Short mmCIF file of C-alpha atoms in Angstrom, two decimals:
data_model
loop_
_atom_site.label_atom_id
_atom_site.label_comp_id
_atom_site.label_asym_id
_atom_site.label_seq_id
_atom_site.Cartn_x
_atom_site.Cartn_y
_atom_site.Cartn_z
CA MET T 109 103.00 94.10 80.53
CA PHE T 110 105.54 92.21 82.54
CA SER T 111 106.54 89.20 80.47
CA ARG T 112 108.53 87.19 83.04
CA THR T 113 105.83 85.32 84.92
CA GLY T 114 107.88 84.36 87.95
CA GLY T 115 108.85 81.22 89.79
CA ARG T 116 110.64 77.94 89.32
CA ASP T 117 109.83 75.12 86.98
CA GLY T 118 107.80 73.12 89.51
CA SER T 119 109.29 69.84 88.32
CA GLY T 120 109.88 68.54 91.84
CA GLU T 121 113.43 67.52 90.96
CA SER T 122 116.37 68.29 93.20
CA ARG T 123 118.57 71.09 92.00
CA ASN T 124 122.28 70.95 92.79
CA ARG T 125 123.48 74.41 93.75
CA THR T 126 126.88 73.80 92.12
CA VAL T 127 125.20 74.30 88.74
CA PRO T 128 124.75 78.00 87.86
CA VAL T 129 121.10 78.99 87.41
CA ASP T 130 120.02 81.75 85.02
CA ARG T 131 117.28 83.47 87.03
CA ARG T 132 115.64 85.00 83.98
CA SER T 133 115.27 81.65 82.22
CA VAL T 134 113.78 80.29 85.43
CA LEU T 135 111.36 83.22 85.65
CA ARG T 136 110.11 82.56 82.14
CA SER T 137 109.40 78.91 82.90
CA GLY T 138 106.22 79.33 84.95
CA ALA T 139 104.77 79.99 88.39
CA VAL T 140 106.14 78.75 91.70
CA VAL T 141 104.60 75.59 93.06
CA GLY T 142 104.04 76.42 96.72
CA GLY T 143 105.47 73.97 99.22
CA MET T 144 107.95 72.47 96.78
CA ALA T 145 111.10 71.59 98.69
CA LEU T 146 114.24 71.46 96.58
CA ALA T 147 117.47 70.16 98.02
CA GLY T 148 121.03 70.54 96.88
CA CYS T 149 124.55 70.37 98.19
CA ILE T 150 127.56 72.62 97.87
CA GLY T 151 130.63 70.58 98.61
CA GLY T 152 133.51 71.91 100.63
CA ASN T 153 136.67 69.89 100.28
CA GLY T 154 134.89 66.65 101.04
CA GLY T 155 131.22 66.94 100.09
CA SER T 156 129.13 64.61 102.23
CA ASP T 157 132.35 63.39 103.85
CA ALA T 158 133.39 66.91 104.83
CA GLU T 159 134.40 67.53 108.42
CA TYR T 160 131.53 69.95 108.98
CA GLN T 161 127.98 69.54 107.71
CA MET T 162 125.83 72.69 107.48
CA THR T 163 122.29 73.16 106.19
CA ILE T 164 120.43 76.30 105.13
CA ILE T 165 116.62 76.41 104.71
CA SER T 166 115.23 79.24 102.60
CA SER T 167 112.64 81.90 103.29
CA PRO T 168 109.38 81.79 101.28
CA ALA T 169 111.18 83.63 98.45
CA GLY T 170 113.48 80.67 97.82
CA PHE T 171 117.04 80.71 96.55
CA ASP T 172 118.20 82.49 93.39
CA ASP T 173 116.34 85.57 94.62
CA GLN T 174 119.43 87.77 94.05
CA ALA T 175 118.72 89.22 97.49
CA PHE T 176 117.98 87.91 100.97
CA ASN T 177 118.43 84.14 100.55
CA ASP T 178 121.37 84.32 98.18
CA ASN T 179 123.10 86.81 100.46
CA ALA T 180 122.74 84.42 103.41
CA LEU T 181 123.96 81.47 101.35
CA GLU T 182 126.97 83.44 100.13
CA GLY T 183 128.47 83.55 103.62
CA LEU T 184 128.27 79.77 103.95
CA GLU T 185 129.81 79.38 100.51
CA GLU T 186 132.68 81.62 101.61
CA ALA T 187 133.14 79.51 104.72
CA ALA T 188 133.09 76.32 102.63
CA ASP T 189 135.89 77.76 100.51
CA GLU T 190 138.00 78.24 103.63
CA TRP T 191 137.21 75.16 105.70
CA ASP T 192 136.16 71.56 105.05
CA ILE T 193 132.42 72.29 105.05
CA SER T 194 129.59 70.78 103.05
CA VAL T 195 126.53 73.02 102.69
CA ASN T 196 123.14 71.43 102.14
CA THR T 197 120.46 73.77 100.75
CA ILE T 198 116.77 73.18 101.33
CA GLU T 199 114.41 75.44 99.40
CA GLU T 200 110.92 75.60 100.88
CA THR T 201 108.51 78.30 99.77
CA ASN T 202 105.58 77.18 101.96
CA GLN T 203 106.16 78.39 105.50
CA GLY T 204 103.57 75.90 106.76
CA GLU T 205 106.17 73.21 106.10
CA TYR T 206 108.98 74.83 108.05
CA GLY T 207 108.53 72.80 111.23
CA GLN T 208 108.87 69.53 109.33
CA ARG T 209 111.75 70.78 107.17
CA GLN T 210 113.63 71.87 110.29
CA ALA T 211 113.05 68.51 111.97
CA ASP T 212 114.05 66.58 108.85
CA ALA T 213 117.28 68.55 108.60
CA ALA T 214 118.05 68.11 112.30
CA GLU T 215 117.65 64.32 112.22
CA SER T 216 121.08 63.95 110.61
CA GLU T 217 122.59 66.17 113.35
CA PRO T 218 124.49 68.64 111.17
CA ASP T 219 126.89 71.06 112.82
CA LEU T 220 124.71 74.06 111.92
CA ILE T 221 121.27 74.76 110.48
CA VAL T 222 120.66 78.28 109.14
CA LEU T 223 117.04 79.42 108.93
CA VAL T 224 116.44 82.35 106.59
CA ALA T 225 113.64 84.67 107.80
CA ASP T 226 111.50 85.06 110.88
CA GLN T 227 108.81 82.78 109.42
CA HIS T 228 110.95 79.99 110.92
CA THR T 229 110.61 81.35 114.45
CA GLU T 230 107.53 79.56 115.76
CA PRO T 231 108.53 76.02 114.69
CA LEU T 232 112.09 76.62 115.89
CA GLN T 233 110.84 77.26 119.42
CA GLU T 234 109.91 73.58 119.54
CA ASN T 235 112.68 72.16 117.38
CA ALA T 236 115.48 73.91 119.28
CA GLN T 237 114.35 72.00 122.37
CA GLU T 238 113.68 68.78 120.47
CA TYR T 239 117.19 68.82 118.96
CA PRO T 240 119.41 70.39 121.65
CA ASP T 241 122.63 69.04 120.13
CA VAL T 242 122.09 70.96 116.86
CA ASN T 243 123.29 74.55 116.52
CA TRP T 244 120.68 76.80 114.90
CA MET T 245 121.04 80.23 113.31
CA LEU T 246 117.79 82.20 112.99
CA ILE T 247 117.71 85.29 110.78
CA ASN T 248 115.41 88.20 111.65
CA ASN T 249 114.33 86.98 115.06
CA VAL T 250 115.51 85.45 118.33
CA VAL T 251 114.56 82.27 120.17
CA GLU T 252 115.69 82.00 123.78
CA ALA T 253 117.70 78.80 123.71
CA GLU T 254 121.39 78.05 124.26
CA ASN T 255 121.69 76.38 120.87
CA VAL T 256 120.23 79.31 118.89
CA SER T 257 122.10 82.28 117.42
CA GLY T 258 119.41 84.87 116.60
CA TRP T 259 120.37 87.64 114.18
CA ILE T 260 118.29 90.80 114.11
CA GLU T 261 118.90 92.79 110.96
CA MET T 262 118.18 96.43 111.57
CA ASN T 263 115.82 96.58 108.63
CA ASN T 264 114.39 99.86 109.89
CA GLU T 265 117.81 101.44 109.45
CA MET T 266 118.24 99.94 105.98
CA SER T 267 114.76 101.07 104.92
CA PHE T 268 115.42 104.55 106.28
CA LEU T 269 118.54 104.82 104.11
CA ALA T 270 116.52 103.69 101.08
CA GLY T 271 114.08 106.48 101.86
CA VAL T 272 116.88 109.03 102.16
CA GLY T 273 118.17 107.91 98.76
CA ALA T 274 114.75 108.10 97.13
CA GLY T 275 113.86 111.40 98.81
CA THR T 276 117.12 112.97 97.69
CA LEU T 277 117.14 111.75 94.12
CA THR T 278 113.50 112.49 93.28
CA GLN T 279 114.34 116.17 93.84
CA GLU T 280 117.29 116.04 91.46
CA GLU T 281 117.19 116.13 87.67
CA ILE T 282 118.56 112.78 86.54
CA GLU T 283 118.50 111.46 82.98
CA HIS T 284 120.03 108.19 81.85
CA GLU T 285 119.40 105.89 78.89
CA GLY T 286 115.83 107.05 78.33
CA SER T 287 114.83 107.24 81.99
CA SER T 288 114.43 110.42 84.01
CA THR T 289 113.21 111.86 87.28
CA ASN T 290 110.58 114.58 87.59
CA PRO T 291 111.88 116.93 90.32
CA ASP T 292 108.95 119.30 89.84
CA GLU T 293 106.60 116.68 91.31
CA SER T 294 108.77 114.72 93.83
CA VAL T 295 106.68 111.54 94.06
CA VAL T 296 108.20 108.14 94.93
CA GLY T 297 106.85 104.64 95.37
CA PHE T 298 107.18 101.54 97.54
CA VAL T 299 106.12 98.00 96.67
CA GLY T 300 106.31 95.24 99.26
CA GLY T 301 106.04 91.52 98.64
CA GLU T 302 103.58 89.98 101.07
CA GLU T 303 101.72 92.36 103.37
CA ILE T 304 103.15 91.07 106.66
CA PRO T 305 104.38 93.01 109.74
CA LEU T 306 108.04 92.73 108.70
CA ILE T 307 107.47 94.31 105.29
CA GLU T 308 104.99 96.84 106.62
CA ALA T 309 107.82 97.99 108.89
CA PHE T 310 110.03 98.38 105.80
CA GLU T 311 107.37 100.66 104.33
CA VAL T 312 107.06 102.85 107.43
CA SER T 313 110.82 103.31 107.88
CA TYR T 314 111.24 104.04 104.17
CA GLU T 315 108.65 106.81 104.45
CA GLN T 316 110.46 108.14 107.52
CA GLY T 317 113.69 108.39 105.55
CA ILE T 318 111.96 110.18 102.69
CA HIS T 319 110.32 112.71 105.00
CA TRP T 320 113.58 113.20 106.90
CA VAL T 321 114.80 114.67 103.60
CA ASP T 322 111.60 116.61 102.83
CA ASP T 323 108.14 116.34 104.39
CA SER T 324 106.47 117.46 101.16
CA ILE T 325 107.50 114.42 99.10
CA GLU T 326 104.53 112.19 98.25
CA VAL T 327 104.89 108.44 98.82
CA LEU T 328 102.73 105.87 97.01
CA THR T 329 102.63 102.36 98.49
CA GLY T 330 101.33 98.92 97.57
CA TYR T 331 101.95 95.17 97.83
CA GLY T 332 102.48 92.62 95.09
CA GLY T 333 101.30 89.62 97.13
CA SER T 334 104.39 87.46 96.64
CA PHE T 335 108.11 87.24 97.27
CA ASN T 336 108.79 85.16 94.18
CA ASP T 337 106.26 86.10 91.48
CA PRO T 338 107.24 89.47 89.92
CA SER T 339 103.91 90.09 88.18
CA GLY T 340 102.07 91.60 91.15
CA VAL T 341 105.03 93.83 92.02
CA ASN T 342 105.20 94.92 88.40
CA ASP T 343 101.52 95.83 88.42
CA GLN T 344 101.89 97.88 91.59
CA ALA T 345 105.07 99.64 90.45
CA THR T 346 103.58 100.42 87.05
CA SER T 347 100.48 101.91 88.69
CA GLN T 348 102.63 104.06 90.99
CA ILE T 349 104.73 105.29 88.08
CA GLU T 350 101.59 106.14 86.12
CA SER T 351 100.46 108.11 89.19
CA GLY T 352 103.65 110.17 89.19
CA ALA T 353 106.36 108.17 90.99
CA ASP T 354 109.73 108.54 89.35
CA ILE T 355 111.59 106.22 91.77
CA VAL T 356 110.20 102.97 93.22
CA TRP T 357 111.81 100.95 96.00
CA HIS T 358 110.81 97.34 96.49
CA ALA T 359 110.99 95.04 99.51
CA ALA T 360 109.91 91.92 97.66
CA SER T 361 113.02 89.73 97.33
CA ALA T 362 112.98 87.87 93.98
CA ALA T 363 109.64 89.41 93.01
CA GLY T 364 111.32 92.82 93.07
CA GLU T 365 112.43 92.24 89.49
CA GLY T 366 108.91 93.38 88.62
CA ALA T 367 109.71 96.87 89.91
CA PHE T 368 112.86 97.02 87.78
CA GLN T 369 110.92 95.99 84.69
CA ALA T 370 108.25 98.61 85.42
CA ALA T 371 110.89 101.32 85.69
CA GLU T 372 112.57 100.20 82.48
CA ASP T 373 109.28 100.02 80.56
CA ASN T 374 108.12 103.45 81.73
CA GLY T 375 111.30 105.53 81.64
CA ARG T 376 111.69 105.86 85.42
CA PHE T 377 114.03 104.48 88.09
CA ALA T 378 114.07 101.93 90.91
CA LEU T 379 116.07 101.05 94.02
CA GLY T 380 117.32 97.63 95.10
CA VAL T 381 117.18 95.89 98.47
CA ASP T 382 119.45 93.69 100.61
CA SER T 383 122.38 93.58 98.16
CA ASP T 384 123.68 95.65 95.24
CA GLN T 385 120.98 94.65 92.79
CA SER T 386 122.45 96.75 90.00
CA VAL T 387 125.02 93.94 89.92
CA SER T 388 122.86 90.90 90.67
CA PHE T 389 120.18 92.15 88.23
CA ASP T 390 122.72 93.74 85.91
CA SER T 391 120.40 93.78 82.88
CA TYR T 392 118.47 96.48 84.76
CA GLN T 393 121.54 98.44 85.86
CA ASP T 394 120.49 101.48 83.83
CA VAL T 395 117.38 101.97 85.98
CA ILE T 396 118.70 100.93 89.42
CA LEU T 397 119.98 104.14 90.99
CA GLY T 398 121.18 102.40 94.14
CA SER T 399 120.41 99.77 96.75
CA ALA T 400 119.93 99.71 100.49
CA ILE T 401 122.03 96.77 101.64
CA LYS T 402 122.76 94.53 104.60
CA ALA T 403 125.78 92.24 104.87
CA LEU T 404 123.94 89.07 105.81
CA ASN T 405 126.75 87.06 104.27
CA GLU T 406 129.04 88.37 107.02
CA ALA T 407 126.64 87.04 109.64
CA THR T 408 126.36 83.52 108.20
CA TYR T 409 130.14 83.40 107.71
CA THR T 410 130.67 84.50 111.31
CA VAL T 411 128.39 81.79 112.69
CA ALA T 412 129.99 79.12 110.50
CA GLU T 413 133.41 80.25 111.69
CA ALA T 414 132.28 80.03 115.32
CA VAL T 415 131.14 76.45 114.74
CA VAL T 416 134.44 75.48 113.12
CA ASN T 417 136.40 77.11 115.97
CA ASP T 418 134.19 75.52 118.65
CA ASP T 419 133.27 79.00 119.84
CA TRP T 420 129.48 78.91 119.86
CA GLU T 421 129.33 81.16 122.91
CA SER T 422 130.57 84.07 120.78
CA VAL T 423 127.43 83.97 118.61
CA GLN T 424 124.85 82.48 120.98
CA GLY T 425 121.78 84.59 121.71
CA GLU T 426 120.82 87.88 120.09
CA GLN T 427 123.19 89.37 117.51
CA ASN T 428 122.71 92.44 115.30
CA LEU T 429 123.47 93.74 111.83
CA SER T 430 123.47 97.53 112.06
CA THR T 431 124.56 100.80 110.52
CA GLU T 432 126.90 101.36 113.44
CA GLY T 433 128.51 97.97 112.85
CA GLY T 434 128.94 98.76 109.15
CA GLN T 435 126.68 95.95 107.94
CA ILE T 436 123.78 98.23 106.93
CA ASP T 437 124.54 100.74 104.18
CA TRP T 438 123.64 102.33 100.85
CA VAL T 439 125.43 101.67 97.56
CA THR T 440 125.02 103.67 94.36
CA GLY T 441 124.14 101.62 91.28
CA GLN T 442 127.08 100.64 89.10
CA ALA T 443 125.85 102.67 86.10
CA PHE T 444 125.63 105.82 88.24
CA GLU T 445 128.79 105.72 90.35
CA ASP T 446 130.31 108.79 88.70
CA SER T 447 127.15 110.77 88.04
CA MET T 448 125.23 111.10 91.29
CA PRO T 449 124.67 114.58 92.77
CA ASP T 450 126.72 115.59 95.80
CA SER T 451 123.50 115.86 97.77
CA LEU T 452 123.15 112.06 97.77
CA ASP T 453 126.46 111.32 99.50
CA GLN T 454 125.90 114.18 101.92
CA ASN T 455 122.40 113.10 102.91
CA ILE T 456 123.29 109.43 103.20
CA GLU T 457 126.29 110.16 105.40
CA ASP T 458 124.28 112.57 107.57
CA ALA T 459 121.51 110.00 107.93
CA LYS T 460 123.94 107.23 108.88
CA GLN T 461 125.51 109.44 111.53
CA ALA T 462 122.08 110.41 112.85
CA ILE T 463 121.18 106.71 113.16
CA ILE T 464 124.44 105.92 114.95
CA ASP T 465 123.97 108.89 117.30
CA GLY T 466 120.45 107.77 118.17
CA GLU T 467 118.85 110.89 116.72
CA ILE T 468 116.28 109.00 114.62
CA ASP T 469 113.10 108.07 116.50
CA PHE T 470 112.06 105.04 114.49
CA GLU T 471 108.34 104.38 114.36
CA CYS T 472 108.96 100.66 113.79
CA GLY T 473 111.49 98.14 115.00
CA PRO T 474 113.54 95.97 112.68
CA THR T 475 110.91 93.21 112.52
CA GLY T 476 107.60 95.06 112.93
CA CYS T 477 105.75 98.09 114.23
#
């Protein structure tokens, strides 16, 4: 059984992001309390007196997810290292509160508010008009307003590359530290967090990538029901492994740790999402063959830079993170960098070129089907 029961301590206390947080000690502490908003501040050179004030509001997964939210925050941290920027973090796991959190943040008129995930879209349509002097960055969707920079991550491309990786490696004989593939069967798995259109699109594009490699590969799919509680993801991944999957990819943010634990407990492998999770979840590096990644930190840095340089026009409107732009990619896990078969590099590079050349007819867009 998965022993790390997921979530934050639910104390209701503010957590200052300048203090390092051990995610695994947090996971052991208990379940997430939905709707709990936690605030913190990362000082630039001047903290609250910094020249530029920027705020980031989390997706339902919350910060310390070692994936989507942390990747977005990283770009602002990089900007704060370079310019006199103070970054205020607001963690809200209940999307029903997003309208109020956005409005609360906008009342102080910061120079930029970053909204992580398309769950922020509907309330932003009102708040962007209500607070026209605030610059907003929306991730994974677009709102038609002059003060909004909407970033569409080509998640279909990223998921396709994950599928190419899984489809390639399940056909290869790989053994490492007690884990192995079963190339005679060629069965892989997918576990999403919440069953919403965005993650369903991840699933479909992942299957497309797998079948681009070989139509005969079987794909098992399921949903854990959460982006921050690993237990449901662990249950789904374990069930898929018991049904023959030797590689499981997750699209579950912080809850994806459950897939890594399932692979470790059952002598199989897993793939990471959004960032190189063989590094961010390094205790599982021996089972993480690779990760499909997107450089969201580059996007948040770029928008912060535009604000500092008074160049909002350069980021206003729809922007993209893509394979062609180099922000969507595949990375091999750190424990496997020198041991992967040549077929992996070849298939990944061929797939990337096919995406860039427009040869892949995606069944889903980056945010839904």
